């Protein structure tokens, strides 16, 4: 089955300043892996028109699917929609269906100019419907433009995911050992060379209360039918080095 690629663009000064924690890319990443879509890149960028345009066009060319989060709200600094319109040389205008959805949602007299801005987007786009606050996102070519509010973004993303072409899920398995990286680093490197179709990652940890540590070794592959042979070789190596291991 074909392997599809994806990139995520997180747009927002509030993320870069540390005021807001980005949970959207983690949510998207987990679901993409389960759906056989390889996430290749996550980039966090400022609310700057030129940067948004340049980044979106780069990702549009490199990946099968592109997901942007943030910058499509009602305030003056929400410039994602207008920037993407310029990126694709489209008119930035009111989407009639989006306008009507929002107009019906707000009580009479409350559909003000700021809220109307959420109905402006590049011409000819497909809407991504919002089951919570109704303000839609949109799709243009292979770019899916989503809000930054996690609860809303998640609902809309899962709706998108149902209709995407998918591949085989990535196989992932974690081996925990009480050994330290310095003890097995060279041996892990040799095992990695023998199994080029998989990726072997080593992630140390240390508990300052118990004064004990170890490593979580993550084995993953998009193409191998089974990880059993790799796991067995790693566990045998750990045993020969005097360590303990378990699958977690």
Coordinates of C-alpha atoms in Angstrom, one line a residue:
X1 CA 0.0 0.0 0.0
X2 CA 1.3 3.5 -0.9
X3 CA 2.8 5.6 1.8
X4 CA 1.5 9.2 2.0
X5 CA 3.4 12.1 3.5
X6 CA 2.3 15.0 5.6
X7 CA 3.5 18.3 7.1
X8 CA 2.0 20.5 9.8
X9 CA 2.3 24.3 10.0
X10 CA 1.5 25.7 13.4
X11 CA 0.8 29.4 12.9
X12 CA 0.8 31.8 15.9
X13 CA 3.0 34.2 17.8
X14 CA 1.4 32.9 21.0
X15 CA 3.0 29.5 20.5
X16 CA 6.4 31.0 19.8
X17 CA 6.2 33.2 22.8
X18 CA 5.5 30.3 25.1
X19 CA 2.1 31.8 26.2
X20 CA 0.2 28.9 24.6
X21 CA 1.3 25.3 24.5
X22 CA 0.9 23.5 21.1
X23 CA -1.0 20.3 21.6
X24 CA -2.5 20.3 18.0
X25 CA 0.5 18.9 16.3
X26 CA 0.8 16.1 18.8
X27 CA -2.8 15.2 18.3
X28 CA -2.5 15.3 14.5
X29 CA 0.8 13.3 14.5
X30 CA -0.7 10.4 16.6
X31 CA -3.7 10.0 14.3
X32 CA -1.6 10.3 11.1
X33 CA 0.7 7.5 12.2
X34 CA -2.2 5.2 13.0
X35 CA -3.7 6.0 9.5
X36 CA -0.5 5.1 7.6
X37 CA 0.4 8.7 6.8
X38 CA 4.0 9.7 7.5
X39 CA 4.4 13.0 9.2
X40 CA 7.7 14.4 7.9
X41 CA 7.8 17.9 9.3
X42 CA 6.2 20.2 11.8
X43 CA 7.0 23.9 11.6
X44 CA 5.9 26.7 14.0
X45 CA 5.8 30.1 12.4
X46 CA 4.9 33.7 13.2
X47 CA 1.7 35.5 12.2
X48 CA 3.6 37.2 9.3
X49 CA 2.1 37.2 5.8
X50 CA 5.3 36.6 3.9
X51 CA 6.3 33.7 6.2
X52 CA 2.9 32.1 5.9
X53 CA 2.9 32.4 2.1
X54 CA 6.4 31.0 1.8
X55 CA 5.9 28.1 4.2
X56 CA 2.6 27.0 2.8
X57 CA 3.9 26.9 -0.8
X58 CA 7.0 24.9 0.3
X59 CA 4.8 22.4 2.1
X60 CA 2.3 22.3 -0.7
X61 CA 5.0 21.1 -3.1
X62 CA 6.8 18.6 -0.7
X63 CA 3.9 16.7 0.9
X64 CA 0.7 14.9 0.0
X65 CA -1.2 16.5 2.9
X66 CA -0.6 19.8 4.6
X67 CA -2.4 20.8 7.8
X68 CA -2.3 24.4 9.2
X69 CA -3.6 25.4 12.6
X70 CA -4.3 28.9 13.9
X71 CA -5.0 32.3 12.5
X72 CA -8.5 32.0 11.1
X73 CA -10.4 33.7 13.9
X74 CA -12.2 37.1 14.0
X75 CA -9.4 39.4 15.1
X76 CA -7.0 41.7 13.2
X77 CA -4.0 39.3 13.7
X78 CA -5.8 36.3 12.2
X79 CA -4.3 36.6 8.8
X80 CA -3.9 32.9 7.7
X81 CA -6.8 32.9 5.3
X82 CA -5.8 36.1 3.5
X83 CA -2.2 35.0 3.3
X84 CA -3.1 31.6 1.8
X85 CA -5.3 33.3 -0.7
X86 CA -2.3 35.3 -1.8
X87 CA -0.1 32.2 -1.8
X88 CA -2.4 30.5 -4.4
X89 CA -3.2 33.7 -6.3
X90 CA -6.9 33.5 -5.3
X91 CA -9.3 36.3 -4.5
X92 CA -9.9 36.8 -0.7
X93 CA -13.6 37.1 -0.5
X94 CA -16.7 36.0 1.4
X95 CA -17.6 32.4 1.0
X96 CA -21.4 32.5 0.6
X97 CA -22.1 29.2 2.4
X98 CA -19.7 30.0 5.2
X99 CA -21.3 33.5 5.6
X100 CA -24.8 32.0 5.8
X101 CA -23.7 29.4 8.3
X102 CA -22.3 32.0 10.6
X103 CA -25.2 34.4 10.1
X104 CA -27.7 31.8 11.2
X105 CA -25.6 30.9 14.2
X106 CA -25.3 34.3 15.8
X107 CA -28.4 36.1 17.2
X108 CA -29.7 39.0 15.2
X109 CA -27.5 42.0 15.6
X110 CA -24.5 40.1 16.8
X111 CA -23.0 39.0 13.5
X112 CA -20.6 41.9 13.6
X113 CA -17.7 42.8 11.2
X114 CA -15.2 40.7 13.2
X115 CA -17.3 37.6 13.0
X116 CA -18.0 38.2 9.4
X117 CA -14.2 38.0 8.8
X118 CA -14.4 34.3 9.6
X119 CA -16.4 33.8 6.4
X120 CA -13.7 35.4 4.2
X121 CA -11.3 32.9 2.5
X122 CA -9.7 32.2 -0.9
X123 CA -12.2 31.8 -3.7
X124 CA -13.2 28.3 -4.8
X125 CA -12.2 26.5 -1.6
X126 CA -14.0 23.5 0.0
X127 CA -15.3 24.1 3.5
X128 CA -14.3 22.0 6.5
X129 CA -17.3 22.0 8.7
X130 CA -17.1 22.9 12.4
X131 CA -19.5 20.9 14.6
X132 CA -18.8 23.1 17.7
X133 CA -18.7 26.8 17.0
X134 CA -19.7 26.5 13.3
X135 CA -17.0 28.8 12.0
X136 CA -15.5 26.6 9.2
X137 CA -12.0 25.9 8.0
X138 CA -11.3 25.2 4.4
X139 CA -9.3 23.1 1.9
X140 CA -7.3 24.4 -1.0
X141 CA -5.4 21.9 -3.1
X142 CA -3.7 19.6 -0.6
X143 CA -3.8 22.2 2.2
X144 CA -6.3 21.9 5.1
X145 CA -6.7 25.1 7.0
X146 CA -7.9 24.6 10.6
X147 CA -8.4 26.7 13.7
X148 CA -6.0 26.8 16.6
X149 CA -8.4 26.0 19.5
X150 CA -7.6 22.4 20.3
X151 CA -11.1 21.2 21.1
X152 CA -12.4 22.6 17.8
X153 CA -9.4 21.6 15.7
X154 CA -9.6 18.0 16.9
X155 CA -13.2 17.5 15.9
X156 CA -12.6 19.0 12.4
X157 CA -9.4 17.1 11.9
X158 CA -11.0 13.7 12.6
X159 CA -13.7 14.6 10.1
X160 CA -11.0 15.3 7.5
X161 CA -9.2 12.1 8.3
X162 CA -12.1 9.9 7.5
X163 CA -11.9 10.9 3.9
X164 CA -8.2 10.9 3.3
X165 CA -6.4 8.2 1.4
X166 CA -4.4 6.2 3.8
X167 CA -1.5 3.7 4.0
X168 CA -0.6 0.9 6.4
X169 CA -0.1 2.0 10.0
X170 CA 3.4 2.4 11.2
X171 CA 4.6 -0.5 13.4
X172 CA 5.9 0.8 16.7
X173 CA 7.2 -1.1 19.7
X174 CA 9.1 0.1 22.9
X175 CA 11.6 -1.9 24.8
X176 CA 12.5 -0.8 28.3
X177 CA 15.9 -1.6 29.9
X178 CA 17.7 -0.7 33.1
X179 CA 21.0 -0.3 31.2
X180 CA 22.4 3.1 30.3
X181 CA 23.0 4.4 26.8
X182 CA 26.7 4.4 27.2
X183 CA 26.7 0.7 27.8
X184 CA 24.8 -0.3 24.6
X185 CA 25.2 2.6 22.2
X186 CA 27.7 0.8 19.9
X187 CA 25.7 -2.4 19.9
X188 CA 22.5 -0.6 19.0
X189 CA 24.2 1.1 16.2
X190 CA 25.3 -2.3 14.8
X191 CA 21.7 -3.6 15.1
X192 CA 20.4 -0.5 13.3
X193 CA 22.8 -1.2 10.4
X194 CA 21.5 -4.8 10.1
X195 CA 17.9 -3.7 10.0
X196 CA 17.9 -0.7 7.6
X197 CA 14.1 -0.8 7.0
X198 CA 13.4 0.1 10.6
X199 CA 14.3 3.0 12.9
X200 CA 15.8 2.4 16.3
X201 CA 15.6 5.3 18.8
X202 CA 17.2 5.4 22.2
X203 CA 15.5 7.6 24.9
X204 CA 17.2 7.8 28.3
X205 CA 15.3 8.6 31.6
X206 CA 16.3 9.1 35.2
X207 CA 14.1 9.1 38.3
X208 CA 15.7 11.5 40.8
X209 CA 13.6 10.1 43.7
X210 CA 14.6 6.4 43.3
X211 CA 18.0 7.3 41.8
X212 CA 17.4 4.8 39.0
X213 CA 17.3 5.2 35.3
X214 CA 17.5 3.4 32.0
X215 CA 16.4 3.6 28.4
X216 CA 13.3 3.3 26.4
X217 CA 14.3 1.9 23.0
X218 CA 11.7 2.6 20.3
X219 CA 11.7 0.4 17.2
X220 CA 9.5 1.5 14.3
X221 CA 9.0 0.7 10.6
X222 CA 6.6 1.7 7.9
X223 CA 7.6 -1.3 5.6
X224 CA 8.6 -4.3 7.7
X225 CA 6.0 -7.0 8.1
X226 CA 7.1 -7.7 11.7
X227 CA 9.4 -6.2 14.2
X228 CA 10.0 -9.5 16.0
X229 CA 13.5 -10.2 14.7
X230 CA 14.8 -6.7 15.6
X231 CA 13.2 -6.9 19.1
X232 CA 14.7 -10.3 19.7
X233 CA 18.2 -9.1 18.7
X234 CA 17.9 -6.1 21.0
X235 CA 16.7 -8.1 23.9
X236 CA 19.5 -10.7 23.5
X237 CA 22.0 -7.9 23.4
X238 CA 20.6 -6.4 26.6
X239 CA 20.7 -9.8 28.3
X240 CA 24.3 -10.4 27.2
X241 CA 25.3 -7.0 28.7
X242 CA 23.8 -8.0 32.0
X243 CA 20.6 -6.0 31.7
X244 CA 16.9 -6.6 32.0
X245 CA 14.3 -5.7 29.4
X246 CA 10.5 -5.6 28.9
X247 CA 8.1 -4.6 26.3
X248 CA 6.1 -1.5 27.3

